[in-house]
Short mmCIF file of C-alpha atoms in Angstrom, two decimals:
data_model
loop_
_atom_site.label_atom_id
_atom_site.label_comp_id
_atom_site.label_asym_id
_atom_site.label_seq_id
_atom_site.Cartn_x
_atom_site.Cartn_y
_atom_site.Cartn_z
CA MET A 1 -96.50 48.74 105.21
CA VAL A 2 -94.41 49.80 108.44
CA ASP A 3 -95.64 53.55 108.33
CA ALA A 4 -96.37 56.54 106.10
CA ARG A 5 -93.03 56.67 104.55
CA THR A 6 -92.05 53.10 104.62
CA VAL A 7 -92.91 49.86 102.90
CA VAL A 8 -91.61 46.35 103.52
CA LEU A 9 -92.00 43.66 100.85
CA ASP A 10 -91.47 39.75 100.79
CA VAL A 11 -89.53 39.14 97.35
CA THR A 12 -88.77 35.44 98.35
CA GLY A 13 -89.14 33.26 95.27
CA LEU A 14 -89.12 36.11 92.62
CA ARG A 15 -85.71 35.60 91.41
CA GLY A 16 -87.13 33.46 88.55
CA MET A 17 -89.29 36.30 87.24
CA TRP A 18 -87.04 39.19 87.72
CA GLY A 19 -83.44 37.77 87.60
CA SER A 20 -80.97 39.37 90.02
CA PRO A 21 -82.16 41.43 93.04
CA ARG A 22 -80.58 44.35 91.61
CA ALA A 23 -82.90 43.91 88.41
CA PHE A 24 -85.92 43.76 90.88
CA GLY A 25 -85.10 46.85 92.57
CA ALA A 26 -84.80 48.78 89.55
CA ALA A 27 -88.09 47.68 88.28
CA VAL A 28 -89.50 48.93 91.56
CA GLN A 29 -87.78 52.18 91.17
CA ARG A 30 -89.22 52.68 87.66
CA LYS A 31 -92.69 51.71 89.10
CA ALA A 32 -92.48 54.45 91.64
CA ILE A 33 -91.22 57.10 89.54
CA GLU A 34 -94.03 56.35 87.07
CA GLN A 35 -96.56 57.23 89.99
CA GLY A 36 -94.69 60.18 90.90
CA ILE A 37 -93.05 58.69 94.06
CA HIS A 38 -89.38 59.37 94.59
CA CYS A 39 -87.91 56.59 96.73
CA ARG A 40 -84.85 54.60 97.81
CA VAL A 41 -84.92 50.85 97.53
CA ALA A 42 -82.81 48.44 99.72
CA LEU A 43 -82.87 44.81 99.49
CA ALA A 44 -81.42 42.28 101.93
CA ALA A 45 -82.09 39.03 103.60
CA THR A 46 -83.73 40.69 106.69
CA ARG A 47 -86.32 43.50 106.98
CA ILE A 48 -84.05 45.09 109.70
CA ALA A 49 -81.10 45.56 107.48
CA ALA A 50 -82.95 46.68 104.47
CA VAL A 51 -84.81 49.65 106.47
CA LEU A 52 -81.64 50.80 108.29
CA SER A 53 -79.78 50.83 105.04
CA VAL A 54 -82.27 52.70 102.91
CA TYR A 55 -82.60 55.57 105.63
CA GLY A 56 -78.85 55.46 106.63
CA ARG A 57 -77.42 55.27 103.24
CA THR A 58 -77.66 57.79 100.18
CA ASP A 59 -77.73 55.35 97.37
CA ALA A 60 -80.79 55.12 95.45
CA LEU A 61 -80.42 51.47 95.21
CA THR A 62 -78.62 49.23 97.87
CA VAL A 63 -78.55 45.52 97.49
CA ILE A 64 -76.95 43.56 100.41
CA LYS A 65 -75.63 40.26 99.88
CA PRO A 66 -76.60 37.55 102.42
CA GLY A 67 -74.24 37.33 105.73
CA ARG A 68 -73.15 41.00 104.91
CA GLU A 69 -75.79 42.76 106.88
CA ALA A 70 -73.76 43.74 109.89
CA THR A 71 -70.67 45.11 107.73
CA THR A 72 -73.05 47.03 105.48
CA ILE A 73 -74.84 48.73 108.17
CA ALA A 74 -71.76 49.03 110.75
CA THR A 75 -70.93 52.86 110.03
CA LEU A 76 -74.58 53.96 110.46
CA PRO A 77 -75.03 56.19 113.29
CA LEU A 78 -76.99 55.03 116.53
CA ASP A 79 -79.97 57.43 115.81
CA ILE A 80 -81.16 55.26 112.95
CA LEU A 81 -82.38 52.61 115.15
CA THR A 82 -85.63 55.12 115.67
CA ARG A 83 -86.64 53.72 112.21
CA VAL A 84 -87.18 50.07 113.73
CA ALA A 85 -88.68 51.14 116.79
CA ASN A 86 -92.42 50.15 115.33
CA PHE A 87 -91.43 46.96 114.13
CA GLY A 88 -92.92 45.10 117.16
CA LEU A 89 -89.48 44.17 118.47
CA GLN A 90 -90.50 44.24 122.09
CA ARG A 91 -91.89 40.79 123.57
CA ASN A 92 -95.09 42.49 123.94
CA ALA A 93 -96.21 43.82 120.50
CA ALA A 94 -99.10 45.46 121.88
CA ILE A 95 -96.81 48.32 123.38
CA PRO A 96 -97.94 51.71 122.15
CA LEU A 97 -95.68 53.31 119.63
CA GLU A 98 -94.88 56.16 122.08
CA VAL A 99 -93.89 53.68 124.55
CA ARG A 100 -91.46 52.18 121.95
CA ASN A 101 -89.93 55.18 120.82
CA ARG A 102 -89.10 56.29 124.60
CA ASN A 103 -87.45 52.89 124.91
CA VAL A 104 -85.28 53.06 122.13
CA SER A 105 -84.22 56.70 122.75
CA ARG A 106 -83.54 55.53 126.48
CA MET A 107 -81.33 52.76 124.82
CA ILE A 108 -79.52 55.19 122.33
CA ASN A 109 -78.58 57.85 125.04
CA ILE A 110 -77.01 54.71 127.33
CA PHE A 111 -75.05 53.88 124.26
CA LYS A 112 -73.96 57.19 123.59
CA ARG A 113 -72.81 57.78 127.20
CA TRP A 114 -70.77 54.72 126.82
CA GLY A 115 -68.95 56.37 123.96
CA LEU A 116 -70.58 54.44 121.08
CA ALA A 117 -71.45 56.54 118.24
CA THR A 118 -72.15 53.61 115.38
CA LEU A 119 -74.17 50.38 115.01
CA GLY A 120 -70.83 48.55 114.57
CA ASP A 121 -69.92 49.96 118.20
CA VAL A 122 -72.98 48.11 119.35
CA ALA A 123 -72.55 45.16 117.61
CA ALA A 124 -68.97 44.68 119.02
CA LEU A 125 -70.11 44.58 122.53
CA PRO A 126 -70.10 41.46 124.38
CA ARG A 127 -73.73 39.82 124.20
CA ASP A 128 -73.42 38.02 127.66
CA ALA A 129 -72.38 41.26 129.26
CA LEU A 130 -75.05 43.30 127.61
CA PHE A 131 -77.56 40.65 128.70
CA SER A 132 -76.54 40.76 132.31
CA ARG A 133 -76.86 44.44 132.50
CA PHE A 134 -80.19 44.96 130.26
CA GLY A 135 -81.74 41.63 130.02
CA THR A 136 -83.45 40.51 126.50
CA GLU A 137 -83.85 44.15 125.58
CA GLY A 138 -80.28 45.00 125.27
CA VAL A 139 -79.74 41.58 123.15
CA MET A 140 -82.51 42.77 121.12
CA TRP A 141 -81.22 46.05 120.19
CA GLN A 142 -77.81 44.44 119.49
CA LYS A 143 -79.12 42.19 117.12
CA CYS A 144 -80.91 45.23 115.32
CA ALA A 145 -77.41 46.86 115.15
CA CYS A 146 -76.09 43.72 113.39
CA GLY A 147 -78.95 43.46 111.08
CA GLU A 148 -80.34 40.30 112.56
CA GLU A 149 -84.00 39.49 112.25
CA SER A 150 -85.79 37.97 115.26
CA GLN A 151 -89.47 37.96 113.82
CA LEU A 152 -91.00 36.68 110.79
CA LEU A 153 -92.87 39.27 108.11
CA ILE A 154 -96.42 38.50 109.05
CA PRO A 155 -98.86 41.00 107.41
CA THR A 156 -101.51 42.63 109.34
CA PRO A 157 -105.01 41.25 108.36
CA GLU A 158 -107.32 43.37 107.03
CA ASN A 159 -109.77 44.86 109.36
CA ARG A 160 -113.22 43.99 107.65
CA PRO A 161 -116.41 43.39 109.11
CA PHE A 162 -118.03 39.87 109.00
CA GLU A 163 -121.12 40.97 107.25
CA VAL A 164 -123.56 39.51 104.44
CA ALA A 165 -126.79 41.21 102.83
CA LEU A 166 -129.39 40.19 100.81
CA ASP A 167 -132.28 42.19 98.85
CA PHE A 168 -135.36 40.44 98.21
CA GLU A 169 -137.36 40.93 95.05
CA TRP A 170 -140.63 41.05 97.02
CA PRO A 171 -141.62 41.86 100.56
CA VAL A 172 -140.99 39.02 102.67
CA GLU A 173 -143.57 38.30 105.55
CA GLY A 174 -143.23 34.59 106.34
CA PHE A 175 -140.36 32.93 108.42
CA GLU A 176 -140.25 30.03 106.08
CA THR A 177 -139.26 32.21 103.14
CA LEU A 178 -137.01 34.52 105.39
CA ALA A 179 -135.11 31.31 106.68
CA SER A 180 -134.49 30.16 103.12
CA GLY A 181 -132.85 33.63 102.29
CA LEU A 182 -130.62 33.33 105.40
CA ARG A 183 -129.28 29.88 104.93
CA PRO A 184 -127.12 30.87 101.90
CA MET A 185 -126.22 33.95 103.66
CA LEU A 186 -125.07 32.49 106.94
CA GLU A 187 -123.21 29.83 104.91
CA SER A 188 -121.22 32.43 103.43
CA LEU A 189 -120.77 34.41 106.67
CA VAL A 190 -119.55 31.21 108.49
CA LEU A 191 -116.80 30.47 105.61
CA GLN A 192 -115.63 34.00 106.14
CA LEU A 193 -115.13 33.18 109.90
CA SER A 194 -113.65 30.01 109.13
CA GLN A 195 -111.01 31.51 107.08
CA ALA A 196 -110.04 34.07 109.56
CA GLY A 197 -110.05 31.32 112.35
CA VAL A 198 -112.94 32.81 114.41
CA ALA A 199 -116.47 32.09 115.09
CA ALA A 200 -119.63 34.19 115.88
CA ALA A 201 -120.15 35.51 119.35
CA VAL A 202 -122.90 37.81 118.72
CA LEU A 203 -125.12 38.00 115.47
CA ILE A 204 -126.68 41.34 114.75
CA VAL A 205 -129.53 41.10 112.04
CA ARG A 206 -131.00 44.44 110.68
CA LEU A 207 -134.20 44.12 108.51
CA TRP A 208 -135.21 46.92 106.10
CA LEU A 209 -139.00 47.19 106.41
CA VAL A 210 -141.48 48.28 103.88
CA THR A 211 -142.18 51.03 105.98
CA ARG A 212 -138.74 52.39 105.24
CA VAL A 213 -137.35 51.81 109.13
CA TRP A 214 -134.63 49.50 110.41
CA TYR A 215 -135.65 46.75 112.52
CA THR A 216 -132.78 45.47 114.48
CA ARG A 217 -132.39 42.33 116.67
CA THR A 218 -129.22 41.16 118.74
CA LEU A 219 -128.53 37.59 119.33
CA GLN A 220 -126.08 37.06 122.09
CA LEU A 221 -124.85 33.39 121.78
CA PRO A 222 -123.67 31.45 124.75
CA ALA A 223 -120.41 30.51 123.31
CA PRO A 224 -118.74 31.24 119.82
CA ILE A 225 -120.61 29.08 117.17
CA CYS A 226 -119.43 28.58 113.58
CA ASP A 227 -122.34 26.49 112.45
CA SER A 228 -124.69 27.78 109.57
CA ARG A 229 -127.43 25.63 110.27
CA MET A 230 -127.38 26.37 113.97
CA LEU A 231 -127.12 29.98 113.42
CA CYS A 232 -129.94 30.11 110.98
CA THR A 233 -132.04 28.18 113.47
CA LEU A 234 -131.29 30.46 116.46
CA LEU A 235 -131.78 33.74 114.45
CA VAL A 236 -135.27 32.34 113.01
CA LEU A 237 -136.37 31.28 116.36
CA ASN A 238 -135.38 35.00 117.93
CA LEU A 239 -137.31 36.61 114.93
CA LYS A 240 -140.34 34.41 115.93
CA SER A 241 -140.28 35.55 119.39
CA HIS A 242 -139.85 39.37 118.41
CA PRO A 243 -141.38 39.42 115.01
CA PRO A 244 -140.95 42.44 112.72
CA PRO A 245 -143.89 44.64 112.39
CA ALA A 246 -143.98 44.87 108.61
CA GLY A 247 -142.46 43.01 105.72
CA ILE A 248 -138.95 42.87 104.64
CA ASP A 249 -137.10 44.27 101.60
CA ARG A 250 -133.60 43.70 102.88
CA VAL A 251 -131.60 41.74 105.35
CA VAL A 252 -128.33 42.37 106.77
CA VAL A 253 -126.41 39.92 109.24
CA THR A 254 -123.46 41.22 111.08
CA ALA A 255 -121.10 38.71 113.14
CA ILE A 256 -118.90 39.74 116.04
CA PRO A 257 -116.15 37.33 115.88
CA ALA A 258 -114.33 35.55 118.82
CA PRO A 259 -111.91 33.01 119.19
CA SER A 260 -113.14 29.62 118.32
CA ARG A 261 -114.28 27.35 121.51
CA ILE A 262 -112.09 24.30 122.04
CA THR A 263 -114.24 21.55 123.87
CA GLN A 264 -112.21 18.78 125.88
CA PHE A 265 -114.14 16.71 128.35
CA SER A 266 -112.52 15.23 131.37
CA LEU A 267 -112.26 11.42 131.28
CA PHE A 268 -113.69 11.30 135.06
CA GLU A 269 -116.56 13.43 134.62
CA LYS A 270 -120.00 13.19 133.10
CA ALA A 271 -120.42 14.72 129.47
CA VAL A 272 -122.44 17.98 129.02
CA PRO A 273 -124.47 18.66 126.16
CA SER A 274 -122.97 20.71 123.27
CA ILE A 275 -123.32 24.67 123.39
CA GLU A 276 -125.12 24.49 119.82
CA GLN A 277 -128.01 22.09 121.37
CA LEU A 278 -128.05 24.02 124.26
CA SER A 279 -128.42 27.26 122.52
CA THR A 280 -131.28 25.79 120.45
CA LEU A 281 -132.93 24.68 123.61
CA LEU A 282 -132.76 27.95 125.26
CA ALA A 283 -134.08 29.92 122.40
CA ARG A 284 -136.96 27.56 122.27
CA LEU A 285 -137.67 27.92 125.88
CA LYS A 286 -137.79 31.56 125.40
CA ILE A 287 -140.33 31.48 123.02
CA LEU A 288 -142.63 29.51 125.17
CA MET A 289 -141.89 30.84 128.63
CA GLY A 290 -140.53 34.49 127.72
CA SER A 291 -136.87 35.68 127.72
CA GLU A 292 -137.25 37.09 131.26
CA ARG A 293 -137.63 33.54 132.66
CA CYS A 294 -134.85 31.60 131.09
CA GLY A 295 -131.52 31.98 132.28
CA THR A 296 -129.32 31.63 135.40
CA PRO A 297 -130.46 32.87 138.81
CA VAL A 298 -128.19 35.66 140.10
CA LEU A 299 -128.30 37.41 143.50
CA SER A 300 -130.03 40.80 143.52
CA GLU A 301 -128.26 44.07 145.01
CA THR A 302 -131.08 44.35 147.69
CA HIS A 303 -131.70 43.39 151.41
CA HIS A 304 -135.16 41.76 150.57
CA PRO A 305 -134.86 38.09 151.30
CA ASN A 306 -135.00 35.38 148.61
CA ALA A 307 -134.65 38.12 145.94
CA PHE A 308 -132.86 37.12 142.58
CA ASP A 309 -132.66 38.32 139.09
CA VAL A 310 -132.39 35.90 135.90
CA GLY A 311 -129.27 36.58 133.96
CA PRO A 312 -127.80 34.88 130.69
CA PHE A 313 -127.00 31.25 131.04
CA ASP A 314 -123.00 30.64 130.90
CA PRO A 315 -122.16 27.04 130.97
CA THR A 316 -118.50 27.66 131.43
CA MET A 317 -119.08 29.71 134.49
CA SER A 318 -121.13 26.96 136.12
CA SER A 319 -118.26 24.43 135.27
CA ALA A 320 -115.57 26.74 136.74
CA ILE A 321 -117.73 27.09 139.95
CA HIS A 322 -118.17 23.15 140.19
CA LEU A 323 -114.48 22.96 139.52
CA GLU A 324 -113.62 25.34 142.40
CA ALA A 325 -115.90 23.69 144.60
CA ALA A 326 -114.45 20.17 143.97
CA GLU A 327 -110.73 21.80 144.79
CA GLU A 328 -111.85 23.08 148.26
CA THR A 329 -112.23 19.79 149.99
CA GLY A 330 -110.09 20.17 152.67
CA PRO A 331 -111.37 21.00 156.33
CA ILE A 332 -112.35 24.63 157.12
CA ALA A 333 -111.31 26.20 160.33
CA ILE A 334 -113.66 28.32 162.31
CA SER A 335 -112.82 30.57 164.86
CA ARG A 336 -115.23 31.84 167.33
CA ARG A 337 -114.76 34.71 170.09
CA PHE A 338 -117.77 33.20 172.06
CA HIS A 339 -118.87 29.72 171.77
CA LEU A 340 -121.96 30.29 173.52
CA PRO A 341 -124.41 33.44 173.17
CA LEU A 342 -124.19 35.98 175.87
CA VAL A 343 -126.85 38.29 176.89
CA ALA A 344 -125.49 41.99 176.59
CA GLN A 345 -127.16 45.18 177.54
CA VAL A 346 -126.35 47.98 175.04
CA THR A 347 -126.56 51.61 175.98
CA VAL A 348 -127.64 53.95 173.07
CA ASP A 349 -127.01 57.65 172.61
CA CYS A 350 -128.70 59.37 169.62
CA GLY A 351 -129.41 56.18 167.87
CA CYS A 352 -125.82 54.88 168.27
CA PRO A 353 -124.51 52.44 170.73
CA VAL A 354 -121.86 53.58 173.12
CA LEU A 355 -121.55 51.17 175.99
CA VAL A 356 -121.85 47.29 176.03
CA SER A 357 -122.20 45.53 179.43
CA ALA A 358 -121.96 41.59 179.43
CA SER A 359 -121.31 38.69 181.69
CA GLY A 360 -118.62 36.32 181.19
CA GLY A 361 -115.69 38.37 181.85
CA ILE A 362 -116.59 41.04 179.49
CA GLY A 363 -117.88 43.85 182.00
CA ARG A 364 -118.73 47.06 180.88
CA ARG A 365 -116.93 48.27 177.71
CA SER A 366 -117.16 51.55 175.31
CA VAL A 367 -117.86 50.93 171.68
CA GLU A 368 -115.12 52.34 169.68
CA ARG A 369 -116.60 51.56 166.02
CA CYS A 370 -120.02 50.36 164.96
CA ALA A 371 -121.62 49.89 161.80
CA GLY A 372 -125.32 49.34 160.59
CA PRO A 373 -127.95 48.80 161.03
CA TRP A 374 -128.64 46.23 158.54
CA ARG A 375 -132.01 46.13 156.77
CA SER A 376 -133.52 42.76 156.10
CA SER A 377 -137.23 44.06 154.81
CA GLY A 378 -135.98 45.12 151.50
CA HIS A 379 -136.74 48.40 149.49
CA TRP A 380 -136.73 50.02 152.65
CA TRP A 381 -135.85 53.29 150.92
CA GLU A 382 -139.35 53.52 149.11
CA GLN A 383 -142.29 55.24 150.51
CA THR A 384 -144.70 52.37 150.07
CA GLN A 385 -142.75 50.22 152.75
CA SER A 386 -144.28 51.11 156.00
CA VAL A 387 -142.42 48.56 158.13
CA ASP A 388 -138.44 48.49 158.33
CA GLN A 389 -137.28 45.85 159.96
#
């Protein structure tokens, strides 16, 4: 489906079932009329030629023989090109539809200023000269005017959530019983992810308790995982560290997908543990030590010395840091204004330095710009801190 009024079908291989292309087009028209839909049908070797023909011609059924696309649509007006603006013909298919419409309108206006009126006029232009003036965009629209196809007809995947659910006959309170129910659920979920070519980056488990409330836990994985046994282990460990307050009647597990991880170690580096094993280790450590004590140290936004926070562990980030450090092996040039510290006398006016006097040829200079002071005590903005260093 291209838009609310246009539908494109791939009818390759249906000749044995319907016979000639004209017979298939007539069958489509009959089915549409039975549903109360009045439409025009065009069959061609390319979707560009079919869409341009169905909007540019008044015939109820048009069949274009292979190789006759440019001749059939040559007499159509230039404005008909707006019908294929949302086909993703631009190199970046993520361009918004409004931008595509503006691009095609701009090209149509340029062609009209040149004195061109039909698609055949655009098709007759020398392609090399068109490329030298407009680049690949000009060649792309000339191919459209010729009915040529530059991309395959790829269906848009269904935007459905990766979710599985299970209802228990009796309320579940033990983790062993819960794990036995999670295993087939996660196997089905991993199968859905594998068919889509993705893996689970985040797992969201929702438990409907006997108290008629939802208990939700979100498991942020350090890397996309597509292993049902590993996901089941991580979920159970997470629920053990944060157990639900009541029995469970229903379980719903939702996966937020991400591209599958491709692992390739260097021949000259020590192999690191797999993400799956590392995730299990971190989950067990969080149960023993607490989630606030397991992770990667990160700098805190404070002036307090030796202050740090604990963030989620990301092994890919540490590998990138080591790689950058290995690349920076060259000598570092250090430039100093003064090689030895000089004793200076600073004159302050209303708390701001205004004059600096020092030996070594500096003399007496006025301060043009200053910054600071820089606190080192930390949390100096709180009332409990009586000392400000």
